[in-house]
Amino acid sequence: MDRPVIACVLAGGTGSRLYPASRSTRPKQFLPLVGERSLLSRTMDRTTFADERHVLTRESFADEIHEHAPEAGVLIEPDGKDTGPALVYAAWRLRDRFETEPVLVCLPSDHHVDDDAAFAARLERAAELAAETDGLVTLGVEPTRPATGYGYVVPDRTEFGEDSEYAAVERFTEKPDREEATRLLESEAYWNAGIFAWTPSALLREARDSPLAPLVDALEEGEPDRGFDAIDPASVDYAIMERASDVFVTPLSVAWDDLGTWDAVGRVLETDSDDAANRTVAGDALPIDASNNVVAAPGSHVSLLDVDDLIVAAFDDRILVAPRDSSQRVRDVVARLRDRDAF
């Protein structure tokens, strides 16, 4: 490809569903949840093909970024207003880095993939497709179960031929109930991984016809703070992708998971050697007639007796006990703690 490629890694969130490991001063992207290295460090390994790499984060995390991604540039969001404003801001900041307009490959810092080389190859191909189509390209993950915690991408299947690697997006569907997720799985929809490729001009073009238009106008006038003040928080899917005219999906045929919940962390961990049904993130666990539990308690011992399908997470002076199928609701705990200024 004759265009430079810039990798933009999003690392501005805290990861509230991984409380109490993740806290306001200890976001999940800096944690070694599935190995000895942090999620951010492992993500950066998958972007070495890019001509430049940048991490997009909030000001309070900026100093720590260099410990996990010393080779990356750091972009600081003026305000944390979800992925839509963040990615528009990144496109504006990065579009003039080269004489030829670059392609941006944008990905979260908290995902797990089984094959880094195959993943990187698909990112490179997505960048080529973004240059070829002048559109917005999203990577779709082939689902393995009717997950209700992920959004879905429905492709126009009439455009997928033997030689075609991508298709127009028919529609996006936000986190469905189990019945709808089952229908989507049967219809060969993809999980929406939140991994994108586009040129800055393509994203800014589509953002001008979206709720983020005031931000684009302010950025073009060199006033990012005013732009962020003028808009509400919005995901890039809701604000731009669902409304855009030139949106394409290309399959990501690599085992993938979003490490946003304790249930997801449990899925990707190696099976515990003492009990094949339990997963230990950190600490020491003794399961007796216990199965399918996730234990995260660094420096502690946890005995599990006659219990199944639990999360037991103990960090610092905080302990969380919850059913695994309530992983998404851990954010409710964090919301209550934030109300008490205790997160």
mmCIF file of N, CA and C in Angstrom, residues 274-317:
data_model
loop_
_atom_site.group_PDB
_atom_site.id
_atom_site.type_symbol
_atom_site.label_atom_id
_atom_site.label_comp_id
_atom_site.label_asym_id
_atom_site.label_seq_id
_atom_site.Cartn_x
_atom_site.Cartn_y
_atom_site.Cartn_z
ATOM 1 N N ASP A 274 -5.589 -27.913 39.333
ATOM 2 C CA ASP A 274 -6.197 -28.744 40.372
ATOM 3 C C ASP A 274 -7.664 -29.060 40.096
ATOM 4 N N ASP A 275 -8.303 -28.172 39.391
ATOM 5 C CA ASP A 275 -9.715 -28.393 39.109
ATOM 6 C C ASP A 275 -9.991 -27.811 37.737
ATOM 7 N N ALA A 276 -10.281 -28.654 36.776
ATOM 8 C CA ALA A 276 -10.395 -28.226 35.386
ATOM 9 C C ALA A 276 -11.536 -27.254 35.152
ATOM 10 N N ALA A 277 -12.427 -27.083 36.127
ATOM 11 C CA ALA A 277 -13.579 -26.229 35.905
ATOM 12 C C ALA A 277 -13.421 -24.838 36.509
ATOM 13 N N ASN A 278 -12.309 -24.560 37.211
ATOM 14 C CA ASN A 278 -12.129 -23.265 37.850
ATOM 15 C C ASN A 278 -10.938 -22.527 37.239
ATOM 16 N N ARG A 279 -11.001 -21.200 37.251
ATOM 17 C CA ARG A 279 -9.943 -20.366 36.706
ATOM 18 C C ARG A 279 -9.420 -19.442 37.796
ATOM 19 N N THR A 280 -8.118 -19.400 37.961
ATOM 20 C CA THR A 280 -7.496 -18.529 38.941
ATOM 21 C C THR A 280 -6.706 -17.453 38.224
ATOM 22 N N VAL A 281 -7.122 -16.204 38.383
ATOM 23 C CA VAL A 281 -6.438 -15.072 37.777
ATOM 24 C C VAL A 281 -5.186 -14.746 38.570
ATOM 25 N N ALA A 282 -5.336 -14.685 39.881
ATOM 26 C CA ALA A 282 -4.224 -14.368 40.771
ATOM 27 C C ALA A 282 -4.531 -14.927 42.142
ATOM 28 N N GLY A 283 -3.470 -15.229 42.898
ATOM 29 C CA GLY A 283 -3.657 -15.793 44.224
ATOM 30 C C GLY A 283 -3.665 -17.311 44.194
ATOM 31 N N ASP A 284 -4.107 -17.900 45.284
ATOM 32 C CA ASP A 284 -4.143 -19.356 45.436
ATOM 33 C C ASP A 284 -5.568 -19.772 45.741
ATOM 34 N N ALA A 285 -6.076 -20.759 45.019
ATOM 35 C CA ALA A 285 -7.451 -21.203 45.218
ATOM 36 C C ALA A 285 -7.491 -22.686 45.526
ATOM 37 N N LEU A 286 -8.347 -23.070 46.450
ATOM 38 C CA LEU A 286 -8.595 -24.472 46.785
ATOM 39 C C LEU A 286 -10.068 -24.757 46.535
ATOM 40 N N PRO A 287 -10.408 -25.364 45.382
ATOM 41 C CA PRO A 287 -11.800 -25.701 45.111
ATOM 42 C C PRO A 287 -12.129 -27.119 45.598
ATOM 43 N N ILE A 288 -13.207 -27.245 46.332
ATOM 44 C CA ILE A 288 -13.708 -28.547 46.785
ATOM 45 C C ILE A 288 -15.170 -28.640 46.370
ATOM 46 N N ASP A 289 -15.454 -29.584 45.488
ATOM 47 C CA ASP A 289 -16.809 -29.711 44.942
ATOM 48 C C ASP A 289 -17.311 -28.352 44.444
ATOM 49 N N ALA A 290 -16.416 -27.651 43.749
ATOM 50 C CA ALA A 290 -16.739 -26.329 43.219
ATOM 51 C C ALA A 290 -16.320 -26.286 41.759
ATOM 52 N N SER A 291 -17.094 -25.607 40.928
ATOM 53 C CA SER A 291 -16.774 -25.582 39.501
ATOM 54 C C SER A 291 -17.158 -24.257 38.859
ATOM 55 N N ASN A 292 -16.456 -23.974 37.768
ATOM 56 C CA ASN A 292 -16.766 -22.830 36.911
ATOM 57 C C ASN A 292 -16.676 -21.495 37.644
ATOM 58 N N ASN A 293 -15.755 -21.401 38.593
ATOM 59 C CA ASN A 293 -15.558 -20.158 39.331
ATOM 60 C C ASN A 293 -14.336 -19.416 38.796
ATOM 61 N N VAL A 294 -14.337 -18.098 38.940
ATOM 62 C CA VAL A 294 -13.196 -17.255 38.588
ATOM 63 C C VAL A 294 -12.697 -16.608 39.869
ATOM 64 N N VAL A 295 -11.421 -16.831 40.181
ATOM 65 C CA VAL A 295 -10.837 -16.311 41.420
ATOM 66 C C VAL A 295 -9.713 -15.349 41.069
ATOM 67 N N ALA A 296 -9.781 -14.152 41.618
ATOM 68 C CA ALA A 296 -8.733 -13.142 41.434
ATOM 69 C C ALA A 296 -8.452 -12.521 42.793
ATOM 70 N N ALA A 297 -7.400 -12.989 43.439
ATOM 71 C CA ALA A 297 -7.093 -12.531 44.794
ATOM 72 C C ALA A 297 -5.591 -12.569 45.015
ATOM 73 N N PRO A 298 -4.838 -11.634 44.429
ATOM 74 C CA PRO A 298 -3.376 -11.659 44.558
ATOM 75 C C PRO A 298 -2.932 -11.591 46.015
ATOM 76 N N GLY A 299 -1.989 -12.493 46.354
ATOM 77 C CA GLY A 299 -1.458 -12.513 47.716
ATOM 78 C C GLY A 299 -2.377 -13.136 48.739
ATOM 79 N N SER A 300 -3.456 -13.766 48.284
ATOM 80 C CA SER A 300 -4.429 -14.328 49.212
ATOM 81 C C SER A 300 -4.746 -15.768 48.840
ATOM 82 N N HIS A 301 -5.313 -16.496 49.805
ATOM 83 C CA HIS A 301 -5.825 -17.836 49.558
ATOM 84 C C HIS A 301 -7.343 -17.786 49.612
ATOM 85 N N VAL A 302 -7.991 -18.449 48.665
ATOM 86 C CA VAL A 302 -9.446 -18.527 48.630
ATOM 87 C C VAL A 302 -9.843 -19.992 48.577
ATOM 88 N N SER A 303 -10.630 -20.431 49.533
ATOM 89 C CA SER A 303 -11.179 -21.784 49.528
ATOM 90 C C SER A 303 -12.608 -21.723 49.006
ATOM 91 N N LEU A 304 -12.896 -22.583 48.042
ATOM 92 C CA LEU A 304 -14.221 -22.636 47.441
ATOM 93 C C LEU A 304 -14.848 -23.969 47.796
ATOM 94 N N LEU A 305 -15.927 -23.944 48.526
ATOM 95 C CA LEU A 305 -16.572 -25.168 48.992
ATOM 96 C C LEU A 305 -18.014 -25.213 48.519
ATOM 97 N N ASP A 306 -18.278 -26.183 47.625
ATOM 98 C CA ASP A 306 -19.655 -26.444 47.233
ATOM 99 C C ASP A 306 -20.334 -25.238 46.583
ATOM 100 N N VAL A 307 -19.571 -24.484 45.772
ATOM 101 C CA VAL A 307 -20.156 -23.340 45.074
ATOM 102 C C VAL A 307 -19.772 -23.414 43.597
ATOM 103 N N ASP A 308 -20.637 -22.920 42.746
ATOM 104 C CA ASP A 308 -20.408 -22.947 41.309
ATOM 105 C C ASP A 308 -20.685 -21.569 40.708
ATOM 106 N N ASP A 309 -20.015 -21.293 39.593
ATOM 107 C CA ASP A 309 -20.335 -20.140 38.740
ATOM 108 C C ASP A 309 -20.227 -18.805 39.466
ATOM 109 N N LEU A 310 -19.177 -18.647 40.261
ATOM 110 C CA LEU A 310 -18.987 -17.406 41.011
ATOM 111 C C LEU A 310 -17.764 -16.636 40.523
ATOM 112 N N ILE A 311 -17.785 -15.334 40.753
ATOM 113 C CA ILE A 311 -16.602 -14.480 40.685
ATOM 114 C C ILE A 311 -16.221 -14.152 42.120
ATOM 115 N N VAL A 312 -14.965 -14.379 42.464
ATOM 116 C CA VAL A 312 -14.438 -13.963 43.763
ATOM 117 C C VAL A 312 -13.190 -13.136 43.478
ATOM 118 N N ALA A 313 -13.286 -11.834 43.668
ATOM 119 C CA ALA A 313 -12.180 -10.933 43.360
ATOM 120 C C ALA A 313 -11.861 -10.094 44.589
ATOM 121 N N ALA A 314 -10.600 -10.139 45.025
ATOM 122 C CA ALA A 314 -10.173 -9.397 46.213
ATOM 123 C C ALA A 314 -8.883 -8.651 45.905
ATOM 124 N N PHE A 315 -8.948 -7.324 45.918
ATOM 125 C CA PHE A 315 -7.786 -6.480 45.670
ATOM 126 C C PHE A 315 -7.773 -5.366 46.721
ATOM 127 N N ASP A 316 -6.602 -5.136 47.285
ATOM 128 C CA ASP A 316 -6.474 -4.123 48.330
ATOM 129 C C ASP A 316 -7.456 -4.441 49.457
ATOM 130 N N ASP A 317 -8.304 -3.484 49.798
ATOM 131 C CA ASP A 317 -9.278 -3.697 50.874
ATOM 132 C C ASP A 317 -10.676 -3.944 50.326
#
